Short mmCIF file of C-alpha atoms in Angstrom, two decimals:
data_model
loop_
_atom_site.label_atom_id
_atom_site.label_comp_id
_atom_site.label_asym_id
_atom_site.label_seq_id
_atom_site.Cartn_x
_atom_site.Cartn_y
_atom_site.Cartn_z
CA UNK A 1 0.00 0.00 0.00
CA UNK A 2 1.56 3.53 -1.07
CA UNK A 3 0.51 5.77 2.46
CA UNK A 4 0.90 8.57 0.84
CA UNK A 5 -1.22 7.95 -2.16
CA UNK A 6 -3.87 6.63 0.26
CA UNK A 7 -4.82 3.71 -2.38
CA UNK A 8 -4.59 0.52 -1.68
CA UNK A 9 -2.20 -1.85 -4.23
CA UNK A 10 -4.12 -4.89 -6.06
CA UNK A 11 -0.68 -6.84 -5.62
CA UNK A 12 -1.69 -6.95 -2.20
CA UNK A 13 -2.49 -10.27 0.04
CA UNK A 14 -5.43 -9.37 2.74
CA UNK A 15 -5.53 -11.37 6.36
CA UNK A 16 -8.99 -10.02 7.69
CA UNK A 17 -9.25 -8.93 11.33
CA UNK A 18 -12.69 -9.03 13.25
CA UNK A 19 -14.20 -9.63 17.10
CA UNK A 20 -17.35 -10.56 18.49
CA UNK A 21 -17.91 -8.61 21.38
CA UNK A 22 -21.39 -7.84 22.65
CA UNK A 23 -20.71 -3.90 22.83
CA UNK A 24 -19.87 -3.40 19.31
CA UNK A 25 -22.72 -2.44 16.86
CA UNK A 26 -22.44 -5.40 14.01
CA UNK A 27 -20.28 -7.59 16.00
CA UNK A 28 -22.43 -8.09 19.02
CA UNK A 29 -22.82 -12.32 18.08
CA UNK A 30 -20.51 -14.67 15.99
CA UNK A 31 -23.26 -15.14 13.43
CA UNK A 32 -22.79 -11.43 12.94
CA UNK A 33 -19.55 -11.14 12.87
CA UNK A 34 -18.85 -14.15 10.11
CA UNK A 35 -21.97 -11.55 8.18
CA UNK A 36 -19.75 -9.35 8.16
CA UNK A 37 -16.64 -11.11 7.49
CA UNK A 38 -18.23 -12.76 4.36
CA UNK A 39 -19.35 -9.40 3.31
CA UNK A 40 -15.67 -7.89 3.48
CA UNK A 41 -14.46 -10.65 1.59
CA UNK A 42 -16.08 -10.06 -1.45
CA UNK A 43 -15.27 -6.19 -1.45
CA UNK A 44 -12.30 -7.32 -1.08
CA UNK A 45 -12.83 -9.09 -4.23
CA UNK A 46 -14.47 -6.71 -6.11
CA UNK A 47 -10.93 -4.50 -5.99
CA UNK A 48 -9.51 -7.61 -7.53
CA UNK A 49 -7.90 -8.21 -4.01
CA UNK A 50 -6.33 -11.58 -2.66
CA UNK A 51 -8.34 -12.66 0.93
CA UNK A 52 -5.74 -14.50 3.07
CA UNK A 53 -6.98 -15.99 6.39
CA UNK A 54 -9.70 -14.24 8.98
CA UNK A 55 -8.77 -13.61 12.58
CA UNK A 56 -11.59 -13.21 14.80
CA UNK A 57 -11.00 -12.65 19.20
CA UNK A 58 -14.20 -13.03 21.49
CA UNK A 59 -13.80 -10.11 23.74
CA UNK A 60 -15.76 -8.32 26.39
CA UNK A 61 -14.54 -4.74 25.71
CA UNK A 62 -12.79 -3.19 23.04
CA UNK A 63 -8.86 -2.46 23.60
CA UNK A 64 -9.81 1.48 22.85
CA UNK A 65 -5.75 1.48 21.17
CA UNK A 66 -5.40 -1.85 18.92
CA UNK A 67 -9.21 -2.88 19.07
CA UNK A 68 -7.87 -6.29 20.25
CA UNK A 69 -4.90 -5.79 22.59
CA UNK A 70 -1.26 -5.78 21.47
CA UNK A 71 -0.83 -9.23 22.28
CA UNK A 72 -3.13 -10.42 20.07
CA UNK A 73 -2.29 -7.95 16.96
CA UNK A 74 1.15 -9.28 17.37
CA UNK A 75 0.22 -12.67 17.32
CA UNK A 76 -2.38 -12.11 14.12
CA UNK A 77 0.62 -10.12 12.49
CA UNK A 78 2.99 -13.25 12.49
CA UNK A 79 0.85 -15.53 11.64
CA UNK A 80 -0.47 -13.31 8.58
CA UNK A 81 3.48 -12.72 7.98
CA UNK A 82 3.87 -16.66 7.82
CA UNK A 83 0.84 -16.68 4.81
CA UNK A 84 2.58 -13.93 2.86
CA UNK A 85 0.31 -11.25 3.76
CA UNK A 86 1.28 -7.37 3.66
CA UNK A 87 -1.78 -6.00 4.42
CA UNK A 88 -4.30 -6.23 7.83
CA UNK A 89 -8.08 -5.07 6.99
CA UNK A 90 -9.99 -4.94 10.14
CA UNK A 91 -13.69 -5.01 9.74
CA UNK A 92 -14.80 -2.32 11.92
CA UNK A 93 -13.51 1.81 11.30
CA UNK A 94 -10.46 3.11 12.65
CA UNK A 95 -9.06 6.30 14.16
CA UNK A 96 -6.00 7.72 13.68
CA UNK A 97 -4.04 6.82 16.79
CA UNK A 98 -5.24 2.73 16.41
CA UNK A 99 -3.82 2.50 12.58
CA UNK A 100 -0.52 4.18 13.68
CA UNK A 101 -0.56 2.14 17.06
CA UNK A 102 -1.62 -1.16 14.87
CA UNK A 103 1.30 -0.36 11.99
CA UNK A 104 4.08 0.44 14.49
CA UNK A 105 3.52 -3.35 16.47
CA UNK A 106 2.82 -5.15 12.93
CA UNK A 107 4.61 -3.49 10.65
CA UNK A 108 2.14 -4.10 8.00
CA UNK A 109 -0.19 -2.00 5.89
CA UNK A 110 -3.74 -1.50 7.54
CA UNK A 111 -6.87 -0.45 6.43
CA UNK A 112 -10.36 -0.54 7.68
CA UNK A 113 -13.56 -1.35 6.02
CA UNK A 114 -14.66 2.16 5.42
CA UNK A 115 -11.39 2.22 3.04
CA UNK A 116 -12.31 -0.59 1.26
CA UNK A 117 -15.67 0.63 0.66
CA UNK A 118 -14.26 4.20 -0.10
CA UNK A 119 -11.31 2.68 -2.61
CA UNK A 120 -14.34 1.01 -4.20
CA UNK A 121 -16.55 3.77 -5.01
CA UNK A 122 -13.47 5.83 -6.18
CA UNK A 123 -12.59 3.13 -8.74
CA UNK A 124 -16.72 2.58 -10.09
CA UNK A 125 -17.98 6.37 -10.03
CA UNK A 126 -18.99 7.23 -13.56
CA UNK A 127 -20.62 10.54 -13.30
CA UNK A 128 -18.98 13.78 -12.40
CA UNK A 129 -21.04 14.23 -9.96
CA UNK A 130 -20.72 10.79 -7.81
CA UNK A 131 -16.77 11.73 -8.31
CA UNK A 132 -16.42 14.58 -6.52
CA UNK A 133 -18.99 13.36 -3.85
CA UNK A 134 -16.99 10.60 -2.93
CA UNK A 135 -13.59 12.76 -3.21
CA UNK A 136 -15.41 14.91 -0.81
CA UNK A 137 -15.98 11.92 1.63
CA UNK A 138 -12.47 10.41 0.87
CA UNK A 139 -10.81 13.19 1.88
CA UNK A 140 -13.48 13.90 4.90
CA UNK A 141 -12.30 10.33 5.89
CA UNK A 142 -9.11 11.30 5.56
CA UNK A 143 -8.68 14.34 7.29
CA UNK A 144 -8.61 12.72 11.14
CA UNK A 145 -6.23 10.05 10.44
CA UNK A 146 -3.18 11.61 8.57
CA UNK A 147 -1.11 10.79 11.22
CA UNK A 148 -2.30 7.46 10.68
CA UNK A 149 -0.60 7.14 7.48
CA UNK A 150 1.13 9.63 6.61
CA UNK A 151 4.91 9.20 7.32
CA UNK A 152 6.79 12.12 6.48
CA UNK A 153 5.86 14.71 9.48
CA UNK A 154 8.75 15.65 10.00
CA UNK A 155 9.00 19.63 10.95
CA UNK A 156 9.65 21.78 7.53
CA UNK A 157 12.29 24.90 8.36
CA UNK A 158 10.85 28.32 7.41
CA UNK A 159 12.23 31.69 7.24
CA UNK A 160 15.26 32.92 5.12
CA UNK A 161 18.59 31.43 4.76
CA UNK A 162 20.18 28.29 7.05
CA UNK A 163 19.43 30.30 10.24
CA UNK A 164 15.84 29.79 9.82
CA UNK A 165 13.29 28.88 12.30
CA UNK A 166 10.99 26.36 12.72
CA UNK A 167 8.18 26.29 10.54
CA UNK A 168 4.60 24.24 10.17
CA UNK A 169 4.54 20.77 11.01
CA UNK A 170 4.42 18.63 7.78
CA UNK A 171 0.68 16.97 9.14
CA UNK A 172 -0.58 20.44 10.10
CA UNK A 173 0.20 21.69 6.01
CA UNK A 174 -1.52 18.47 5.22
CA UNK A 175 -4.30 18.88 6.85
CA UNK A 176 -4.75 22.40 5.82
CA UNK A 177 -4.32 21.15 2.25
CA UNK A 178 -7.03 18.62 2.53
CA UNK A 179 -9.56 21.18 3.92
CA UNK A 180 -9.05 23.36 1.06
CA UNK A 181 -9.73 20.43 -1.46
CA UNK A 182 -12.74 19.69 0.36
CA UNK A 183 -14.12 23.23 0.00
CA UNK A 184 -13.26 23.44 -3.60
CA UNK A 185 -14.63 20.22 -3.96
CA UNK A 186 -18.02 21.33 -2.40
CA UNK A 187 -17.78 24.23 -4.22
CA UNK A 188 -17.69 22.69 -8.02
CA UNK A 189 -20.34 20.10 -6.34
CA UNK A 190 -22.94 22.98 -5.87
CA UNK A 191 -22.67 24.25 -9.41
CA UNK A 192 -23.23 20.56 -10.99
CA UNK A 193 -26.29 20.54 -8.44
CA UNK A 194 -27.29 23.51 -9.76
CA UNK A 195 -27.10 21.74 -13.37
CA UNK A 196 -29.19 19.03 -12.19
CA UNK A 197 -32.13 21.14 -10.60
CA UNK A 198 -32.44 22.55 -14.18
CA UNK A 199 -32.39 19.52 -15.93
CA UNK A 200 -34.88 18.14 -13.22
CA UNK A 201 -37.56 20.66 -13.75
CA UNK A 202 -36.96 20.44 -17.27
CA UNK A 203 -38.15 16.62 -16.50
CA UNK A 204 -40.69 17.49 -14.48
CA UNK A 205 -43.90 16.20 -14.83
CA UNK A 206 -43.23 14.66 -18.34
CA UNK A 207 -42.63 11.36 -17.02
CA UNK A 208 -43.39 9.39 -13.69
CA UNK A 209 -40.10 7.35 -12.50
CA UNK A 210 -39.55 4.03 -10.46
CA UNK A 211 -36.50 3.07 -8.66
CA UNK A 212 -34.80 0.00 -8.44
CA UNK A 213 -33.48 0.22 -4.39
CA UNK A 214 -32.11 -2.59 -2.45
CA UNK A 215 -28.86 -4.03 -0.78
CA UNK A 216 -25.34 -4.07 -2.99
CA UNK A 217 -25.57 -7.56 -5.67
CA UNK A 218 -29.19 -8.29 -4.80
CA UNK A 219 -29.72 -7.97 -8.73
CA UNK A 220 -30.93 -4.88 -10.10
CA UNK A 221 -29.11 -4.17 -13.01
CA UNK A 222 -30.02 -7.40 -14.41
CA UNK A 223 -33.95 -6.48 -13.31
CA UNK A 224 -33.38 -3.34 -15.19
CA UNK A 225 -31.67 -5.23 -18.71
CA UNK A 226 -34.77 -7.82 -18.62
CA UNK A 227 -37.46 -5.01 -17.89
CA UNK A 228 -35.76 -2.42 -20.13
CA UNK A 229 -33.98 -4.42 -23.09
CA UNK A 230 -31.29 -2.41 -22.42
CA UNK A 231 -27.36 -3.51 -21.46
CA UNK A 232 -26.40 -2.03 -17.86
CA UNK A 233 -23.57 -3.49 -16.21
CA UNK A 234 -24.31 -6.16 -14.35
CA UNK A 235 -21.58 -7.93 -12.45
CA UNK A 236 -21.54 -10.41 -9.35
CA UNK A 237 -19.48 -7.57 -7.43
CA UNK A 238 -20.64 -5.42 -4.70
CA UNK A 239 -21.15 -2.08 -5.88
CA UNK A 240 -20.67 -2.75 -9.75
CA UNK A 241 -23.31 -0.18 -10.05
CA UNK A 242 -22.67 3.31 -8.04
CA UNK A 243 -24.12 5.69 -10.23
CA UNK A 244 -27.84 6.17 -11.00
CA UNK A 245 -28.98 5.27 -14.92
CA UNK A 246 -31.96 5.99 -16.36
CA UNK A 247 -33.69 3.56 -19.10
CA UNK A 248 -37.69 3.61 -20.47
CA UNK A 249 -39.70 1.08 -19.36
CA UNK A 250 -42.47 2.01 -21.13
CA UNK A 251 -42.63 4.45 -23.92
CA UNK A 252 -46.18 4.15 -25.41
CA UNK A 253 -48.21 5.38 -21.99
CA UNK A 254 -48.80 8.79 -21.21
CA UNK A 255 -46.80 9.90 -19.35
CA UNK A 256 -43.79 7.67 -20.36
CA UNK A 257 -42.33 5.31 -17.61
CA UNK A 258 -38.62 5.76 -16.62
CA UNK A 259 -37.10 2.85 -14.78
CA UNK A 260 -34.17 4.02 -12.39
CA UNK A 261 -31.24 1.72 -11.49
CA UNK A 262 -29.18 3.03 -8.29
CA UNK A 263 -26.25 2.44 -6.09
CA UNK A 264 -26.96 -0.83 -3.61
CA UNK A 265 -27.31 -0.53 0.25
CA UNK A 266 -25.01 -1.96 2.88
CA UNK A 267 -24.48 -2.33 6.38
CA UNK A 268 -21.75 -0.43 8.37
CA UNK A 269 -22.21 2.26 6.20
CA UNK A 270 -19.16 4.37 6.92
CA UNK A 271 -20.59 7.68 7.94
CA UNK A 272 -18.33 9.95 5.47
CA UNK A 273 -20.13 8.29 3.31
CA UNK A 274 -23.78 9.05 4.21
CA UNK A 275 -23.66 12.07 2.26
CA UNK A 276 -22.27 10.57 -0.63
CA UNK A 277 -25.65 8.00 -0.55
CA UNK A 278 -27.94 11.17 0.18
CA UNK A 279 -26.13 12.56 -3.31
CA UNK A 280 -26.47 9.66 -5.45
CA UNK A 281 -29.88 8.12 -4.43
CA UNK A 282 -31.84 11.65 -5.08
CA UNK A 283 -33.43 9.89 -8.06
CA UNK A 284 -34.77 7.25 -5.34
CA UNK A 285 -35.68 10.15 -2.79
CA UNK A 286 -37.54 11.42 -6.38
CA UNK A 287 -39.12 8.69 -7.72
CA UNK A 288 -42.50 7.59 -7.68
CA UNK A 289 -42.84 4.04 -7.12
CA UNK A 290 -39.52 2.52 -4.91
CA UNK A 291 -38.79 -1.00 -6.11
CA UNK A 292 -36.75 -3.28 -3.40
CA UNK A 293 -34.97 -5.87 -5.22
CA UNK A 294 -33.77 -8.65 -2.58
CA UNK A 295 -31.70 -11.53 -2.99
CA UNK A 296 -33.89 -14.24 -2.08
CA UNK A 297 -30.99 -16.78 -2.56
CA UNK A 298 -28.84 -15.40 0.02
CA UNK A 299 -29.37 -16.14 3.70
CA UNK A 300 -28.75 -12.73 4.58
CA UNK A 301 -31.69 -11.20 3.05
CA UNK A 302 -33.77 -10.14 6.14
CA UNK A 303 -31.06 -8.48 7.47
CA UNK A 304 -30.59 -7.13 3.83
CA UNK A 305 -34.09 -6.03 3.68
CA UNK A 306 -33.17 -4.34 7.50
CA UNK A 307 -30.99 -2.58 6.11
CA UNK A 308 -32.53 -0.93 2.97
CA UNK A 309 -35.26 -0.18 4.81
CA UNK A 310 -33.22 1.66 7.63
CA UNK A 311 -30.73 3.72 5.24
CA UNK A 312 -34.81 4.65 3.14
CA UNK A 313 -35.61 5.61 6.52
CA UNK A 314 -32.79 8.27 6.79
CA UNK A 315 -33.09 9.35 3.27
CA UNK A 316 -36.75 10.45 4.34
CA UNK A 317 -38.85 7.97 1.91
CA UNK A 318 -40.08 4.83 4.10
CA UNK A 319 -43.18 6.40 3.64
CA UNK A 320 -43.38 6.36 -0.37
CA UNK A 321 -44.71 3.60 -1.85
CA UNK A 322 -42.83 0.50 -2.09
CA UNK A 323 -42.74 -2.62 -4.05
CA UNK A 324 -40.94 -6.12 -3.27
CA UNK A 325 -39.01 -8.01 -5.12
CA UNK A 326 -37.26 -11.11 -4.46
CA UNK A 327 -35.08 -11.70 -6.82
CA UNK A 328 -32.84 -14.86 -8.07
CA UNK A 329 -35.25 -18.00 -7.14
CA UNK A 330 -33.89 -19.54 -9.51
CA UNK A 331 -30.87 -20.29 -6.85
CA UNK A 332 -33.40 -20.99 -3.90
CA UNK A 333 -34.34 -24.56 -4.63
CA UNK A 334 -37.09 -24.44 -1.60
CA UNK A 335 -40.49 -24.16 -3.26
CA UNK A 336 -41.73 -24.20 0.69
CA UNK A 337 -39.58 -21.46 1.66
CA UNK A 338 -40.39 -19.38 -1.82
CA UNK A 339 -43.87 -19.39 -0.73
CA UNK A 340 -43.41 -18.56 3.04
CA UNK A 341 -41.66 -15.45 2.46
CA UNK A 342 -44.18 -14.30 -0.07
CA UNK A 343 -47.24 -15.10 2.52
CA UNK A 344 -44.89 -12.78 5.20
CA UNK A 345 -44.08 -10.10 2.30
CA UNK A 346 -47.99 -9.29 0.77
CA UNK A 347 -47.81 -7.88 -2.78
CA UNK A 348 -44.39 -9.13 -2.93
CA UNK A 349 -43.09 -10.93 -6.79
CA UNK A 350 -41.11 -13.48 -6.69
CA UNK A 351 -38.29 -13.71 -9.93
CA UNK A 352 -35.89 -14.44 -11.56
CA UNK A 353 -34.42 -12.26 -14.23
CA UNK A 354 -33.60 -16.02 -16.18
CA UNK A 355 -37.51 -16.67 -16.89
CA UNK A 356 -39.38 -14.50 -19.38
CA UNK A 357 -42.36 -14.71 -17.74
CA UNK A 358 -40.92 -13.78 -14.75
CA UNK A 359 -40.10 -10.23 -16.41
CA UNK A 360 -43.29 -9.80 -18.74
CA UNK A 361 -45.29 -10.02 -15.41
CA UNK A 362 -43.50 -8.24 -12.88
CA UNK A 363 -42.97 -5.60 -16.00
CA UNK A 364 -47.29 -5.27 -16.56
CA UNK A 365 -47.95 -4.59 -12.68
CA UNK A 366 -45.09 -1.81 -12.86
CA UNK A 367 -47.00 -0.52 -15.49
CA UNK A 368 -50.54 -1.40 -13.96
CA UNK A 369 -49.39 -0.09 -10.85
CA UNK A 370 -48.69 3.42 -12.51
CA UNK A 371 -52.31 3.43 -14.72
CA UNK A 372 -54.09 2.06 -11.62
CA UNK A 373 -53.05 5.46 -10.27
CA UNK A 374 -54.46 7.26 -12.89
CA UNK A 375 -57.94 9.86 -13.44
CA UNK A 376 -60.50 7.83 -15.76
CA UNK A 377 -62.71 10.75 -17.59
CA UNK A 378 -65.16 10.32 -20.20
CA UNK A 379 -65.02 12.74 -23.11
CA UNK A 380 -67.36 13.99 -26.35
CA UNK A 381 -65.42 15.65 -28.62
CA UNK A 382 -67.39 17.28 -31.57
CA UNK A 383 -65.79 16.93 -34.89
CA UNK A 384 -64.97 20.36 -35.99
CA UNK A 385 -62.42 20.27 -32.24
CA UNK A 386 -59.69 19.05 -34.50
CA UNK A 387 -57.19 19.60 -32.22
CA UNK A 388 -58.90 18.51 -29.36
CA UNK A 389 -58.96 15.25 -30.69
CA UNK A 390 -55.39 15.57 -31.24
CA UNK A 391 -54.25 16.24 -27.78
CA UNK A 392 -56.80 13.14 -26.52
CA UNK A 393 -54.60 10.54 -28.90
CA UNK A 394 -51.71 12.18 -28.15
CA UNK A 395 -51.24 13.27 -24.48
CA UNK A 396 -53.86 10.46 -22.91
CA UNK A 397 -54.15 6.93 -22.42
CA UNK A 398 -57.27 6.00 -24.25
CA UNK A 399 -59.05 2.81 -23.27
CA UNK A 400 -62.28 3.05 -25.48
CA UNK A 401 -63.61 5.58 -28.23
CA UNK A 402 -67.23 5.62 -29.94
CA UNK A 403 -68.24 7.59 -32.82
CA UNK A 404 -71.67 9.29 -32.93
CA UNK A 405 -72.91 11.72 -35.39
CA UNK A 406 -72.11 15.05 -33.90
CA UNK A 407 -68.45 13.63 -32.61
CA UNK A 408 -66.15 10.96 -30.75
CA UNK A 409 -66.59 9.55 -27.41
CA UNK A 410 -63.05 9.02 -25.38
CA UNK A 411 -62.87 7.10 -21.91
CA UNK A 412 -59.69 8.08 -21.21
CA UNK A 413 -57.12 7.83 -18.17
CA UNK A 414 -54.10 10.07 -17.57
CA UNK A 415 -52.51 11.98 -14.21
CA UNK A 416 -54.09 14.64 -13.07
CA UNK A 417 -50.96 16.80 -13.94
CA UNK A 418 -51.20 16.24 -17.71
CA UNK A 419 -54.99 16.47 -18.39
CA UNK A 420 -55.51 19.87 -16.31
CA UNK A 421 -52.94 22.03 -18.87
CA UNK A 422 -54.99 20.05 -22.04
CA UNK A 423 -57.74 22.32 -21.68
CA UNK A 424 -60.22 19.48 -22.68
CA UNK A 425 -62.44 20.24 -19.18
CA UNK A 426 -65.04 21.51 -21.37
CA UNK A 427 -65.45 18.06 -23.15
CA UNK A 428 -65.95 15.76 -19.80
CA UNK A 429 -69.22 14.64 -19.83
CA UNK A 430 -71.09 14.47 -16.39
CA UNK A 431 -72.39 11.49 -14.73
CA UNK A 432 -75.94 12.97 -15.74
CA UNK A 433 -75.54 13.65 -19.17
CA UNK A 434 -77.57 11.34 -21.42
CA UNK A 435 -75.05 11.16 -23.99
CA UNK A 436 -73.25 9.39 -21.13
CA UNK A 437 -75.58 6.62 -20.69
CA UNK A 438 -75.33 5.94 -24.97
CA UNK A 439 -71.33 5.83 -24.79
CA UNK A 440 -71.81 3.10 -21.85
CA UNK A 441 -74.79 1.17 -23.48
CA UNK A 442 -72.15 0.89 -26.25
#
């Protein structure tokens, strides 16, 4: 690992360091701890990183400077020594003072699993936006543990000539550099915000929008392929997907229906990177429909669905309306099972993104769900209100039409938002109109 580049090096081999203890959040049982563990390993893998052996104490308290007591970081260090690793990740965060007091008994690189989760999101962010956002909380991660791993703070010499006296610490110029690239950061992040609340109100109430939601490798970028027809990356990697992508769903209604893929949920969320979610899952906190894909498959997925529901919960949208889907039953071989969690889980689908019927029907209640919500009216249009007639066909979802001699009966259905600016008010028949009751005999 190069400290001072702050990245971690792919040629790396990774022994993994955990505890169960019951005062630590996460790590309160074994069964959550080896969660955890499993979890770690495959970020781990998704930076293309090589997992070594797992280390895990049973303690009652944790050592506030090593996490585990020297003794036992010394003894994890030879042993990961002995299996050619260079590099401890412990599975909890870090401070400053317990990397540097961790590195100086081990004398190997350490990182926590904030890092890992931060080195991941640097390498996948597409958009210049989710860039600097997760510069921003790279840095903000940062910022409290230079002296963690930095190595060069030694004292610069200031003033003129060799007579010179002392000048800034080396860590205090560091720091003071890393607050300024956090403010310019911030800075160049409100003006592509800025950009974005244009484009959004440009958007704005020419389409309704559902979002795929759920916990990192549950599946929603395939959901999105099969429901779309459209290639988004799809990879069996935590986080292959970090940056929100809009496809159509359905282009023929009125208003179209956008289908929004976005970055997964996980647990431990390392605070810097809260902000960073809040950023990238706007489309979610936007959307009109959320869509929880869950990974049926894994034996995780309560806790999965725990934890999507808790980081919706601090986005401010538990309350929007939500949508289950459990995804990949095509690796739960328990028909039993399948049909338990759906009795628990009402209005829930069960899928997989392998079977074509699978996706035609979760893809018509999507679409149902969205026309369900719709205003039915019933319309005459006379003739001679050409373009009338036009903005019906056009701008409306029309279910039936009957011709009579003075004009065109429409039963239509369309949002609320789209009919109102149409101006067609003055065709909508009322309940008591007797040219109502010859459109219905019909």
């Amino acid at each position: 690992m190069l400290d001072n580049e702050f990245h971690i090096s792919k040629d790396a081999r990774a022994s993994l360091v955990s505890l169960v203890c019951p005062k630590f959040a996460e790590h309160s049982t074994e069964k959550d701890t080896m969660r955890s563990l499993m979890e770690l390993r495959e970020l781990l893998n998704t930076l293309g990183i090589e997992n070594g052996e797992q280390y895990v104490q049973n303690r009652k308290s944790v050592d506030p400077a090593t996490i585990l007591g020297s003794g036992k970081i010394k003894e994890i260090a030879d042993q990961a020594k002995e299996e050619g690793s260079s590099l401890l990740v412990f599975d909890c965060e870090l401070t400053s003072s317990q990397i540097r007091n961790i590195k100086n008994l081990t004398g190997l690189s350490v990182v926590d699993r904030c890092h890992v989760i931060l080195e991941i999101f640097s390498q996948h962010a597409r958009t210049k936006e989710a860039k600097i956002q997760i510069e921003i909380s790279r840095l903000q991660y940062l910022l409290p543990r230079l002296s963690g791993f930095w190595t060069h703070l030694s004292r610069q010499k200031g003033g003129i000539g060799v007579r010179g006296g002392e000048g800034e610490q080396q860590i205090e110029l560091d720091r003071r550099i890393v607050r300024e690239r956090i403010e310019f950061f911030k800075k160049e992040l409100d003006e592509v915000r800025k950009s974005r609340e244009q484009q959004k109100k440009k958007r704005q109430n020419k389409a309704v929008t559902a979002a795929l939601v759920g916990y990192t490798n549950a599946g929603k970028s395939s959901v999105m392929n099969r429901l779309c027809g459209v290639e988004v990356l799809e990879e069996n990697k935590l986080f292959a997907t970090l940056d929100s992508t809009y496809r159509m769903l359905n282009p023929d209604t009125k208003p179209p229906m956008i289908l929004i893929d976005t970055v997964g949920f996980i647990s431990n969320l390392p605070n810097t990177l809260i902000d960073g979610f809040k950023t990238t899952l706007e489309s979610a906190i936007e959307a009109d429909l959320l869509i929880i894909v869950c990974d049926i498959s894994d034996p995780n997925y309560k806790k999965h669905l725990e934890v999507t529901q808790q980081v919706l919960s601090e986005l401010g949208v538990e309350n929007k309306e939500q949508m289950i889907v459990f995804n990949k039953k095509d690796l739960h071989p328990d028909p039993l099972g399948q049909k338990i969690i759906l009795r628990t889980n009402p209005d829930s689908f069960l899928v997989s993104t392998y079977n074509e019927e699978d996706m035609v029907n979760l893809k018509a209640s999507i679409i149902n769900h969205f026309l369900d919500k719709q205003e039915h009216y019933d319309l005459f249009v006379p003739y001679e209100a050409g373009e009338a007639h036009s903005k019906v066909v056009s701008k409306t979802n029309v279910l039936a039409t009957h011709t009579h001699e003075r004009g065109i009966f429409y039963r239509v259905r369309v949002p609320k938002f789209i009919f109102n600016p149409l101006d067609l008010n003055k065709y909508i028949l009322a309940p008591e109109d007797p040219l109502i009751e010859e459109f219905i005999n019909e």
